[in-house]
XYZ file of C-alpha atoms in Angstrom:
256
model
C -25.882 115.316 -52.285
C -22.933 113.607 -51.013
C -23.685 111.194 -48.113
C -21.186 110.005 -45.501
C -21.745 106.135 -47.019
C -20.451 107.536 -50.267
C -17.029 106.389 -50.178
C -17.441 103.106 -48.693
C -16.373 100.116 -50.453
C -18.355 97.947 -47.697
C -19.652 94.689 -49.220
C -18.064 95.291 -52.775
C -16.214 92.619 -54.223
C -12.674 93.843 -55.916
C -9.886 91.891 -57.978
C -6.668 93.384 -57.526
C -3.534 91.634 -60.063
C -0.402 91.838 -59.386
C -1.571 92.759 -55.462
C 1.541 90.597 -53.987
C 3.962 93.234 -53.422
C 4.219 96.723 -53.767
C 1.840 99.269 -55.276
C -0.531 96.475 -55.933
C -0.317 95.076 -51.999
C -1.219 98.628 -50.780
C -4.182 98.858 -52.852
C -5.808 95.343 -52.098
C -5.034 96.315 -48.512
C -6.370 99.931 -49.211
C -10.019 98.097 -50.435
C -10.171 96.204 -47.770
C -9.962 98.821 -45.414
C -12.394 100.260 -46.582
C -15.151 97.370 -46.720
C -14.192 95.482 -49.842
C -13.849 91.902 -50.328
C -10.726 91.119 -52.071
C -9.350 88.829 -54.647
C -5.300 88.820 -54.180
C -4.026 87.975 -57.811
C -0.148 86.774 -57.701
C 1.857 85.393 -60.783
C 4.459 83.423 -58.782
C 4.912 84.517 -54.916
C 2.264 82.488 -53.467
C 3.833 83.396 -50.017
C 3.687 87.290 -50.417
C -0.373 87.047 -51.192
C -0.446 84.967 -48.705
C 0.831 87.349 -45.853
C -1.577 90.101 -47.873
C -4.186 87.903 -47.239
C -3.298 87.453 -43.956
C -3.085 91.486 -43.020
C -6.566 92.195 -44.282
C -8.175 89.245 -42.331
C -6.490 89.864 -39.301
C -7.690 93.519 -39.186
C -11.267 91.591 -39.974
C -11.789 91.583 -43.890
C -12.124 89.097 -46.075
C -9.893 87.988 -49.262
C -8.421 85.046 -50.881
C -5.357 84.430 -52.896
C -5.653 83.365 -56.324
C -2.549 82.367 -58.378
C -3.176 83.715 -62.569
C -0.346 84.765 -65.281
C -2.477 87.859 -66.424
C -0.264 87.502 -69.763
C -2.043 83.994 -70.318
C -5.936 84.460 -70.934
C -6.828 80.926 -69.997
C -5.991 81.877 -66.511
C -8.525 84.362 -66.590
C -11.377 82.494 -65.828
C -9.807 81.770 -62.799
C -9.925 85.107 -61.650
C -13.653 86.338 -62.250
C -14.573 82.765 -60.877
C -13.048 83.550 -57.651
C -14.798 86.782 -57.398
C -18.750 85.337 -58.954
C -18.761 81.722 -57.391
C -16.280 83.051 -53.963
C -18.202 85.990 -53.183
C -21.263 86.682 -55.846
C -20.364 89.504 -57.975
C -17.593 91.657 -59.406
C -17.702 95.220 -58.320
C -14.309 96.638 -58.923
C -11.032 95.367 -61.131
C -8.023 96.986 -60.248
C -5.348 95.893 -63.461
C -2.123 96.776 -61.594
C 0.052 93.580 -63.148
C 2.582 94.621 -65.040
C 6.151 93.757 -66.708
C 8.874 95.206 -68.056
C 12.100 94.531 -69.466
C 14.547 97.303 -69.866
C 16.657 97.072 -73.706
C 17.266 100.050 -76.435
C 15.116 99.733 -78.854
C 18.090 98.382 -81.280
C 18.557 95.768 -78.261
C 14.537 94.648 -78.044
C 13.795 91.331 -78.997
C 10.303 89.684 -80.026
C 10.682 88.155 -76.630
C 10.483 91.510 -74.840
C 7.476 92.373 -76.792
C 5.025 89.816 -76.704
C 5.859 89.175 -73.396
C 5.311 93.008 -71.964
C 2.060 93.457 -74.130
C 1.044 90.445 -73.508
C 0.701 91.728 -69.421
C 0.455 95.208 -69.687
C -2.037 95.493 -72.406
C -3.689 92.113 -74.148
C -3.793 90.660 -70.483
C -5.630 94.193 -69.313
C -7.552 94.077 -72.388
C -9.579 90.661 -72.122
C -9.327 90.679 -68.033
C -11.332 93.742 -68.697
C -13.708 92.245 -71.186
C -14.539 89.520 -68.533
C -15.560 91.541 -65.554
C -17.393 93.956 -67.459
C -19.370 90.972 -69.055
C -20.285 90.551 -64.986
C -20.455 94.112 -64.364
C -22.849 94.552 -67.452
C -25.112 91.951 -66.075
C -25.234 93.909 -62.599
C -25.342 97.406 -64.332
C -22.652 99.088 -62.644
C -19.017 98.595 -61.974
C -15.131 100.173 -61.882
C -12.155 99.231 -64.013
C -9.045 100.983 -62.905
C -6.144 100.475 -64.822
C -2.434 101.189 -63.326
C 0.068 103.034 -65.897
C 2.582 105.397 -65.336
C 3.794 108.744 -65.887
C 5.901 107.158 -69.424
C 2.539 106.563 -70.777
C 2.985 110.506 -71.329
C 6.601 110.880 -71.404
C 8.756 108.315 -72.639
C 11.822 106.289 -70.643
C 15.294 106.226 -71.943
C 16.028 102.544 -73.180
C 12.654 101.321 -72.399
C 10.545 101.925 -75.421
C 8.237 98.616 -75.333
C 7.162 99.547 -71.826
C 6.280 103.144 -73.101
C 4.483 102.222 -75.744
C 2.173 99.644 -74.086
C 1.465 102.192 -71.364
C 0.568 104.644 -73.575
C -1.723 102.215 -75.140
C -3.201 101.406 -71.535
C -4.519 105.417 -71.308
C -6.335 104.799 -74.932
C -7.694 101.577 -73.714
C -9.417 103.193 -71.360
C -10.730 105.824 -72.802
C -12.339 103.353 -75.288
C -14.153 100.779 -72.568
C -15.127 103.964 -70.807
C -16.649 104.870 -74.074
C -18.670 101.666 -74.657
C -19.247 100.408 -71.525
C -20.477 104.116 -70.150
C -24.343 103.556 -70.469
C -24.275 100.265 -68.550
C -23.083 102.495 -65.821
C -19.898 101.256 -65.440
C -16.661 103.860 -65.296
C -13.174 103.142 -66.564
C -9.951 105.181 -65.467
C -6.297 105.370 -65.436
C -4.237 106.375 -62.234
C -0.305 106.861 -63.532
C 2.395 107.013 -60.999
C 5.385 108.498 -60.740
C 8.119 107.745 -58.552
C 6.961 105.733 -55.881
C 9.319 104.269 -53.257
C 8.583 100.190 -53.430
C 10.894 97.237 -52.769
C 11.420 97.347 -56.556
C 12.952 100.651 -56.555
C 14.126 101.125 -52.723
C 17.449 99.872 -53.799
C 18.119 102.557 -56.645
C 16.436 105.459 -54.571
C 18.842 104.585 -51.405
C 21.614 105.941 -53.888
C 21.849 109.409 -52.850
C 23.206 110.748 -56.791
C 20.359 109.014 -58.114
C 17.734 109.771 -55.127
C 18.525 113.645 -56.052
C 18.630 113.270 -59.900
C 14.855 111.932 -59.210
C 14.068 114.713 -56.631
C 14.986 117.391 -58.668
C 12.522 116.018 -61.427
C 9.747 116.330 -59.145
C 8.153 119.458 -57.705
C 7.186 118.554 -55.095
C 10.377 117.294 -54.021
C 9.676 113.584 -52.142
C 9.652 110.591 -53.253
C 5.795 109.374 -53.590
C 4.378 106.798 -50.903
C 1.986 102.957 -52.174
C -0.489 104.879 -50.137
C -0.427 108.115 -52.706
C -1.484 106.037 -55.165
C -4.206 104.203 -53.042
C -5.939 107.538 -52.205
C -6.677 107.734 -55.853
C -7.754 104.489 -56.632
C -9.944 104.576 -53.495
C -11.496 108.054 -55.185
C -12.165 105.576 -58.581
C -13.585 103.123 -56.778
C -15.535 104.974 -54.777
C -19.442 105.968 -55.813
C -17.484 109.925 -55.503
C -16.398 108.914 -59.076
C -19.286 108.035 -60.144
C -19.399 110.804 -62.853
C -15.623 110.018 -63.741
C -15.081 108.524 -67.008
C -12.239 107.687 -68.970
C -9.918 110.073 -67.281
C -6.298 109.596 -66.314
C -5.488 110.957 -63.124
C -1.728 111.281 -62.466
C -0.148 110.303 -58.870
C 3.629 112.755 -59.036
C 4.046 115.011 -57.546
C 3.643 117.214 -60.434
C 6.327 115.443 -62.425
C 4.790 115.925 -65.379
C 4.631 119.753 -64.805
C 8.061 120.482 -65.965
């Protein structure tokens, strides 16, 4: 039976990378509004978590800002400490981070690929492996991981990206494999076009705003907060019986 409680987050303790800006921001803020303690991960713009920070203690939650390159696994630790010594355990890990560096593949460079898989897969891979060592311990816990819709259908001129999304969906499916009976769920949310400071610029173009429009049934642009409904869902004890799935965030892009 569903209680009203059920999709509370009040008094769970959630990492968010990458939560400085954009689709990342709205989901730490998203948490937090609904009851969950937050750990603001930033690479570089110590300002930007800062004023995320800010937002969810002013409307009276709690979070701190902690500075870690997901691409460099020593800086893990800092991380999962924040959550287990700052607040006592490590509920939810959100692995939104991610890079990308648009070449052909007769353009990419060794550069391009270490440093994209190095984020948006190795990094997701052993952040994972340290909060479900916690989450293991506590017998419960939710790993969301952040892709996109070219993890199922590829981007012109941006094949290392592709590829390491497309690994992020398998990744899941495997922790949610292994780390099912310790009662702890792993899924995928993939956007599609969402309007962000990263791609307000390109979308304020009307030619390209309509070549994008007419890719997308439902004809809009998606919103942060699309993709923070979902993530709320995976988080949620709702999803408790959700495992390994990839839920995809549109607009029914994928449909056609």
């Amino acid at each position: 039976m569903k209680t009203k409680d059920e999709g509370s987050l009040k008094g769970r303790v959630a990492i968010v990378t990458g939560a400085s800006r954009g689709i990342g921001r709205a989901i730490a803020v998203g948490l937090a509004r609904e009851g969950a303690f937050l750990v603001v991960n930033y690479a570089s713009k110590a300002a930007a978590a800062d004023e995320v920070v800010s937002e969810i203690r002013a409307a009276g939650g709690n979070a701190v800002a902690v500075q870690a390159d997901v691409g460099d696994l020593a800086q893990h630790e800092r991380l999962i400490a924040a959550a287990r010594d700052g607040f006592g355990q490590l509920d939810i890990l959100v692995n939104n981070a991610a890079v990308t560096k648009r070449e052909t593949f007769l353009e990419a460079t060794t550069d391009g690929w270490d440093r994209t898989m190095d984020v948006d897969l190795k990094g997701v891979y052993f952040l994972s492996q340290a909060a479900a060592r916690l989450m293991v311990a506590q017998k419960s816990g939710k790993i969301i991981n952040i892709s996109s819709v070219h993890d199922a259908r590829p981007m012109l001129a941006n094949s290392i990206y592709n590829i390491a999304k497309a690994g992020l969906v398998m990744l899941t499916k495997s922790l949610a494999l292994e780390l099912a009976e310790s009662g702890i769920q792993v899924n995928c949310v993939s956007p599609g076009a969402i309007l962000t400071d990263e791609t307000r610029d390109r979308l304020a173009d009307p030619a390209y705003r309509a070549k994008v429009l007419a890719k997308i049934p439902a004809r809009r642009v998606g919103e942060p907060d699309d993709v923070v409904g979902a993530v709320l869902l995976l988080a949620s004890a709702a999803s408790n019986y959700i495992n390994g799935a990839t839920l995809y965030v549109d607009g029914g892009m994928l449909l056609q």
